[in-house]
């Protein structure tokens, strides 16, 4: 089969790989249809991922159809599916608590093991969710949107609460969309006027442009000096995360959607006097995938506006390398494989 392989940082090629073969019991061979390109994929290509062994087939935002099932699998051949790319052990403390999204020994397709920028892949049946009428193109977007949906659910904010999402990239936009679906009053903060213009004109969000005014002043003006009830940081930027503590209202919470490699420091007196809640959010659960899929079906998620770039499997080495640097107009890129 054909596969796009990142052999080393900056080296992305289309090559022939062995087909995955027949699935063992409890597993499924999936014919890949669509793969979304994530920020993680760009980081892998650029050599910025700290825990990755090359060569690697990337791709973890995936839809496909069932090609063959192993023993004990209830799915039908030809069935359209959404792939949950987080392969959990099922035995650790997190899995026993019903939180496979933060499994101690988690393996993510396209990161810890080869992913789906290829024609076929083997996946445990428990990681496949029926698309139930979603187009295969839309089904490939469920995973990246589920990251934000999970973060919003973790926040447990009441409808009407003032929410700030910092970072207007795909994950931040997904978080903002699902915060709005949850009934929150959402504003977006970013340093990119272009991204904020898109969020404001196309998605209808209030925009706070950090390139034109200090973030602290923008937050103060937007909330009458009170701060936001809940703040989501989706930037992956250490300074942004540390600054976000000051944007939270007394009694409010900060949800860390993105992850940074550095230690985070904050003022303990400020943290305590606000009685803040600090929440980490990692990956997503089945409930989040189902919520996203239902929201796409009912039109609450404007998929046609979010997917801005498309390519083929053969065109991926050229286009992914270009999009890693040419970000203008890019929200979400999708590879059409099937």
PDB file of N, CA, C and O in Angstrom, residues 159-198:
ATOM      1  N   UNK A 159     -24.175  27.603  32.095  1.00  0.00           N
ATOM      2  CA  UNK A 159     -24.602  28.428  30.952  1.00  0.00           C
ATOM      3  C   UNK A 159     -24.664  29.897  31.339  1.00  0.00           C
ATOM      4  O   UNK A 159     -25.085  30.241  32.445  1.00  0.00           O
ATOM      5  N   UNK A 160     -24.209  30.749  30.447  1.00  0.00           N
ATOM      6  CA  UNK A 160     -24.162  32.184  30.713  1.00  0.00           C
ATOM      7  C   UNK A 160     -22.844  32.666  31.265  1.00  0.00           C
ATOM      8  O   UNK A 160     -22.585  33.880  31.296  1.00  0.00           O
ATOM      9  N   UNK A 161     -21.986  31.734  31.700  1.00  0.00           N
ATOM     10  CA  UNK A 161     -20.676  32.121  32.226  1.00  0.00           C
ATOM     11  C   UNK A 161     -19.842  32.768  31.121  1.00  0.00           C
ATOM     12  O   UNK A 161     -19.941  32.399  29.948  1.00  0.00           O
ATOM     13  N   UNK A 162     -19.027  33.745  31.509  1.00  0.00           N
ATOM     14  CA  UNK A 162     -18.128  34.393  30.553  1.00  0.00           C
ATOM     15  C   UNK A 162     -16.880  33.536  30.369  1.00  0.00           C
ATOM     16  O   UNK A 162     -16.191  33.218  31.343  1.00  0.00           O
ATOM     17  N   UNK A 163     -16.596  33.167  29.101  1.00  0.00           N
ATOM     18  CA  UNK A 163     -15.471  32.288  28.803  1.00  0.00           C
ATOM     19  C   UNK A 163     -14.503  32.981  27.860  1.00  0.00           C
ATOM     20  O   UNK A 163     -14.912  33.659  26.914  1.00  0.00           O
ATOM     21  N   UNK A 164     -13.230  32.799  28.128  1.00  0.00           N
ATOM     22  CA  UNK A 164     -12.175  33.290  27.252  1.00  0.00           C
ATOM     23  C   UNK A 164     -11.395  32.100  26.724  1.00  0.00           C
ATOM     24  O   UNK A 164     -10.901  31.280  27.508  1.00  0.00           O
ATOM     25  N   UNK A 165     -11.278  32.003  25.399  1.00  0.00           N
ATOM     26  CA  UNK A 165     -10.423  30.996  24.778  1.00  0.00           C
ATOM     27  C   UNK A 165      -9.205  31.726  24.228  1.00  0.00           C
ATOM     28  O   UNK A 165      -9.335  32.633  23.401  1.00  0.00           O
ATOM     29  N   UNK A 166      -8.030  31.347  24.697  1.00  0.00           N
ATOM     30  CA  UNK A 166      -6.789  31.954  24.243  1.00  0.00           C
ATOM     31  C   UNK A 166      -6.174  31.030  23.201  1.00  0.00           C
ATOM     32  O   UNK A 166      -5.885  29.868  23.470  1.00  0.00           O
ATOM     33  N   UNK A 167      -6.001  31.560  21.987  1.00  0.00           N
ATOM     34  CA  UNK A 167      -5.492  30.763  20.879  1.00  0.00           C
ATOM     35  C   UNK A 167      -6.591  30.463  19.887  1.00  0.00           C
ATOM     36  O   UNK A 167      -7.521  29.716  20.192  1.00  0.00           O
ATOM     37  N   UNK A 168      -6.501  31.045  18.685  1.00  0.00           N
ATOM     38  CA  UNK A 168      -7.543  30.887  17.671  1.00  0.00           C
ATOM     39  C   UNK A 168      -7.113  29.942  16.560  1.00  0.00           C
ATOM     40  O   UNK A 168      -7.522  30.094  15.410  1.00  0.00           O
ATOM     41  N   UNK A 169      -6.278  28.953  16.900  1.00  0.00           N
ATOM     42  CA  UNK A 169      -5.979  27.881  15.966  1.00  0.00           C
ATOM     43  C   UNK A 169      -7.122  26.876  15.945  1.00  0.00           C
ATOM     44  O   UNK A 169      -8.167  27.090  16.571  1.00  0.00           O
ATOM     45  N   UNK A 170      -6.963  25.755  15.246  1.00  0.00           N
ATOM     46  CA  UNK A 170      -8.050  24.773  15.150  1.00  0.00           C
ATOM     47  C   UNK A 170      -8.556  24.280  16.502  1.00  0.00           C
ATOM     48  O   UNK A 170      -9.765  24.171  16.709  1.00  0.00           O
ATOM     49  N   UNK A 171      -7.646  23.974  17.436  1.00  0.00           N
ATOM     50  CA  UNK A 171      -8.088  23.486  18.744  1.00  0.00           C
ATOM     51  C   UNK A 171      -8.809  24.591  19.518  1.00  0.00           C
ATOM     52  O   UNK A 171      -9.848  24.352  20.152  1.00  0.00           O
ATOM     53  N   UNK A 172      -8.294  25.805  19.460  1.00  0.00           N
ATOM     54  CA  UNK A 172      -8.952  26.918  20.130  1.00  0.00           C
ATOM     55  C   UNK A 172     -10.319  27.214  19.543  1.00  0.00           C
ATOM     56  O   UNK A 172     -11.289  27.464  20.272  1.00  0.00           O
ATOM     57  N   UNK A 173     -10.425  27.169  18.207  1.00  0.00           N
ATOM     58  CA  UNK A 173     -11.715  27.407  17.571  1.00  0.00           C
ATOM     59  C   UNK A 173     -12.711  26.313  17.938  1.00  0.00           C
ATOM     60  O   UNK A 173     -13.890  26.590  18.187  1.00  0.00           O
ATOM     61  N   UNK A 174     -12.235  25.070  17.978  1.00  0.00           N
ATOM     62  CA  UNK A 174     -13.115  23.981  18.391  1.00  0.00           C
ATOM     63  C   UNK A 174     -13.575  24.153  19.828  1.00  0.00           C
ATOM     64  O   UNK A 174     -14.752  23.926  20.155  1.00  0.00           O
ATOM     65  N   UNK A 175     -12.665  24.580  20.694  1.00  0.00           N
ATOM     66  CA  UNK A 175     -13.027  24.832  22.091  1.00  0.00           C
ATOM     67  C   UNK A 175     -14.062  25.940  22.180  1.00  0.00           C
ATOM     68  O   UNK A 175     -15.053  25.837  22.917  1.00  0.00           O
ATOM     69  N   UNK A 176     -13.854  27.009  21.422  1.00  0.00           N
ATOM     70  CA  UNK A 176     -14.800  28.129  21.427  1.00  0.00           C
ATOM     71  C   UNK A 176     -16.173  27.697  20.931  1.00  0.00           C
ATOM     72  O   UNK A 176     -17.212  28.078  21.497  1.00  0.00           O
ATOM     73  N   UNK A 177     -16.206  26.899  19.876  1.00  0.00           N
ATOM     74  CA  UNK A 177     -17.482  26.431  19.337  1.00  0.00           C
ATOM     75  C   UNK A 177     -18.247  25.609  20.366  1.00  0.00           C
ATOM     76  O   UNK A 177     -19.469  25.794  20.555  1.00  0.00           O
ATOM     77  N   UNK A 178     -17.563  24.722  21.060  1.00  0.00           N
ATOM     78  CA  UNK A 178     -18.266  23.863  22.012  1.00  0.00           C
ATOM     79  C   UNK A 178     -18.552  24.582  23.329  1.00  0.00           C
ATOM     80  O   UNK A 178     -19.501  24.217  24.034  1.00  0.00           O
ATOM     81  N   UNK A 179     -17.772  25.607  23.626  1.00  0.00           N
ATOM     82  CA  UNK A 179     -18.143  26.458  24.760  1.00  0.00           C
ATOM     83  C   UNK A 179     -19.443  27.193  24.451  1.00  0.00           C
ATOM     84  O   UNK A 179     -20.327  27.323  25.317  1.00  0.00           O
ATOM     85  N   UNK A 180     -19.578  27.663  23.227  1.00  0.00           N
ATOM     86  CA  UNK A 180     -20.819  28.340  22.838  1.00  0.00           C
ATOM     87  C   UNK A 180     -21.989  27.357  22.819  1.00  0.00           C
ATOM     88  O   UNK A 180     -23.095  27.692  23.276  1.00  0.00           O
ATOM     89  N   UNK A 181     -21.767  26.157  22.311  1.00  0.00           N
ATOM     90  CA  UNK A 181     -22.818  25.143  22.315  1.00  0.00           C
ATOM     91  C   UNK A 181     -23.270  24.843  23.743  1.00  0.00           C
ATOM     92  O   UNK A 181     -24.451  24.574  23.995  1.00  0.00           O
ATOM     93  N   UNK A 182     -22.335  24.935  24.706  1.00  0.00           N
ATOM     94  CA  UNK A 182     -22.662  24.703  26.118  1.00  0.00           C
ATOM     95  C   UNK A 182     -23.356  25.896  26.761  1.00  0.00           C
ATOM     96  O   UNK A 182     -23.691  25.846  27.947  1.00  0.00           O
ATOM     97  N   UNK A 183     -23.544  26.971  25.989  1.00  0.00           N
ATOM     98  CA  UNK A 183     -24.262  28.124  26.504  1.00  0.00           C
ATOM     99  C   UNK A 183     -23.397  29.183  27.147  1.00  0.00           C
ATOM    100  O   UNK A 183     -23.909  30.090  27.804  1.00  0.00           O
ATOM    101  N   UNK A 184     -22.072  29.104  26.944  1.00  0.00           N
ATOM    102  CA  UNK A 184     -21.174  30.093  27.525  1.00  0.00           C
ATOM    103  C   UNK A 184     -21.088  31.326  26.616  1.00  0.00           C
ATOM    104  O   UNK A 184     -21.320  31.249  25.409  1.00  0.00           O
ATOM    105  N   UNK A 185     -20.754  32.454  27.210  1.00  0.00           N
ATOM    106  CA  UNK A 185     -20.553  33.715  26.486  1.00  0.00           C
ATOM    107  C   UNK A 185     -19.073  33.789  26.145  1.00  0.00           C
ATOM    108  O   UNK A 185     -18.243  34.062  27.018  1.00  0.00           O
ATOM    109  N   UNK A 186     -18.726  33.556  24.889  1.00  0.00           N
ATOM    110  CA  UNK A 186     -17.345  33.254  24.509  1.00  0.00           C
ATOM    111  C   UNK A 186     -16.654  34.425  23.814  1.00  0.00           C
ATOM    112  O   UNK A 186     -17.201  35.040  22.899  1.00  0.00           O
ATOM    113  N   UNK A 187     -15.411  34.695  24.250  1.00  0.00           N
ATOM    114  CA  UNK A 187     -14.506  35.615  23.565  1.00  0.00           C
ATOM    115  C   UNK A 187     -13.232  34.860  23.214  1.00  0.00           C
ATOM    116  O   UNK A 187     -12.845  33.916  23.908  1.00  0.00           O
ATOM    117  N   UNK A 188     -12.583  35.294  22.130  1.00  0.00           N
ATOM    118  CA  UNK A 188     -11.326  34.694  21.693  1.00  0.00           C
ATOM    119  C   UNK A 188     -10.201  35.716  21.757  1.00  0.00           C
ATOM    120  O   UNK A 188     -10.371  36.859  21.327  1.00  0.00           O
ATOM    121  N   UNK A 189      -9.056  35.304  22.294  1.00  0.00           N
ATOM    122  CA  UNK A 189      -7.869  36.150  22.376  1.00  0.00           C
ATOM    123  C   UNK A 189      -6.744  35.506  21.583  1.00  0.00           C
ATOM    124  O   UNK A 189      -6.460  34.316  21.740  1.00  0.00           O
ATOM    125  N   UNK A 190      -6.109  36.292  20.727  1.00  0.00           N
ATOM    126  CA  UNK A 190      -5.000  35.774  19.933  1.00  0.00           C
ATOM    127  C   UNK A 190      -4.112  36.944  19.526  1.00  0.00           C
ATOM    128  O   UNK A 190      -4.502  38.114  19.641  1.00  0.00           O
ATOM    129  N   UNK A 191      -2.905  36.619  19.035  1.00  0.00           N
ATOM    130  CA  UNK A 191      -1.999  37.643  18.524  1.00  0.00           C
ATOM    131  C   UNK A 191      -2.122  37.811  17.010  1.00  0.00           C
ATOM    132  O   UNK A 191      -1.492  38.692  16.432  1.00  0.00           O
ATOM    133  N   UNK A 192      -2.927  36.958  16.362  1.00  0.00           N
ATOM    134  CA  UNK A 192      -3.081  36.998  14.910  1.00  0.00           C
ATOM    135  C   UNK A 192      -4.376  37.706  14.532  1.00  0.00           C
ATOM    136  O   UNK A 192      -5.470  37.172  14.750  1.00  0.00           O
ATOM    137  N   UNK A 193      -4.260  38.872  13.935  1.00  0.00           N
ATOM    138  CA  UNK A 193      -5.451  39.597  13.472  1.00  0.00           C
ATOM    139  C   UNK A 193      -6.190  38.805  12.409  1.00  0.00           C
ATOM    140  O   UNK A 193      -7.428  38.835  12.351  1.00  0.00           O
ATOM    141  N   UNK A 194      -5.457  38.068  11.574  1.00  0.00           N
ATOM    142  CA  UNK A 194      -6.094  37.286  10.513  1.00  0.00           C
ATOM    143  C   UNK A 194      -6.987  36.197  11.098  1.00  0.00           C
ATOM    144  O   UNK A 194      -8.135  36.024  10.680  1.00  0.00           O
ATOM    145  N   UNK A 195      -6.474  35.470  12.075  1.00  0.00           N
ATOM    146  CA  UNK A 195      -7.278  34.406  12.687  1.00  0.00           C
ATOM    147  C   UNK A 195      -8.483  34.991  13.422  1.00  0.00           C
ATOM    148  O   UNK A 195      -9.582  34.429  13.385  1.00  0.00           O
ATOM    149  N   UNK A 196      -8.276  36.105  14.099  1.00  0.00           N
ATOM    150  CA  UNK A 196      -9.379  36.726  14.827  1.00  0.00           C
ATOM    151  C   UNK A 196     -10.438  37.278  13.881  1.00  0.00           C
ATOM    152  O   UNK A 196     -11.640  37.208  14.178  1.00  0.00           O
ATOM    153  N   UNK A 197     -10.011  37.811  12.756  1.00  0.00           N
ATOM    154  CA  UNK A 197     -10.977  38.285  11.757  1.00  0.00           C
ATOM    155  C   UNK A 197     -11.861  37.137  11.286  1.00  0.00           C
ATOM    156  O   UNK A 197     -13.075  37.292  11.116  1.00  0.00           O
ATOM    157  N   UNK A 198     -11.242  35.969  11.076  1.00  0.00           N
ATOM    158  CA  UNK A 198     -12.007  34.784  10.684  1.00  0.00           C
ATOM    159  C   UNK A 198     -12.990  34.388  11.784  1.00  0.00           C
ATOM    160  O   UNK A 198     -14.170  34.120  11.519  1.00  0.00           O
TER     161      UNK A 198
END
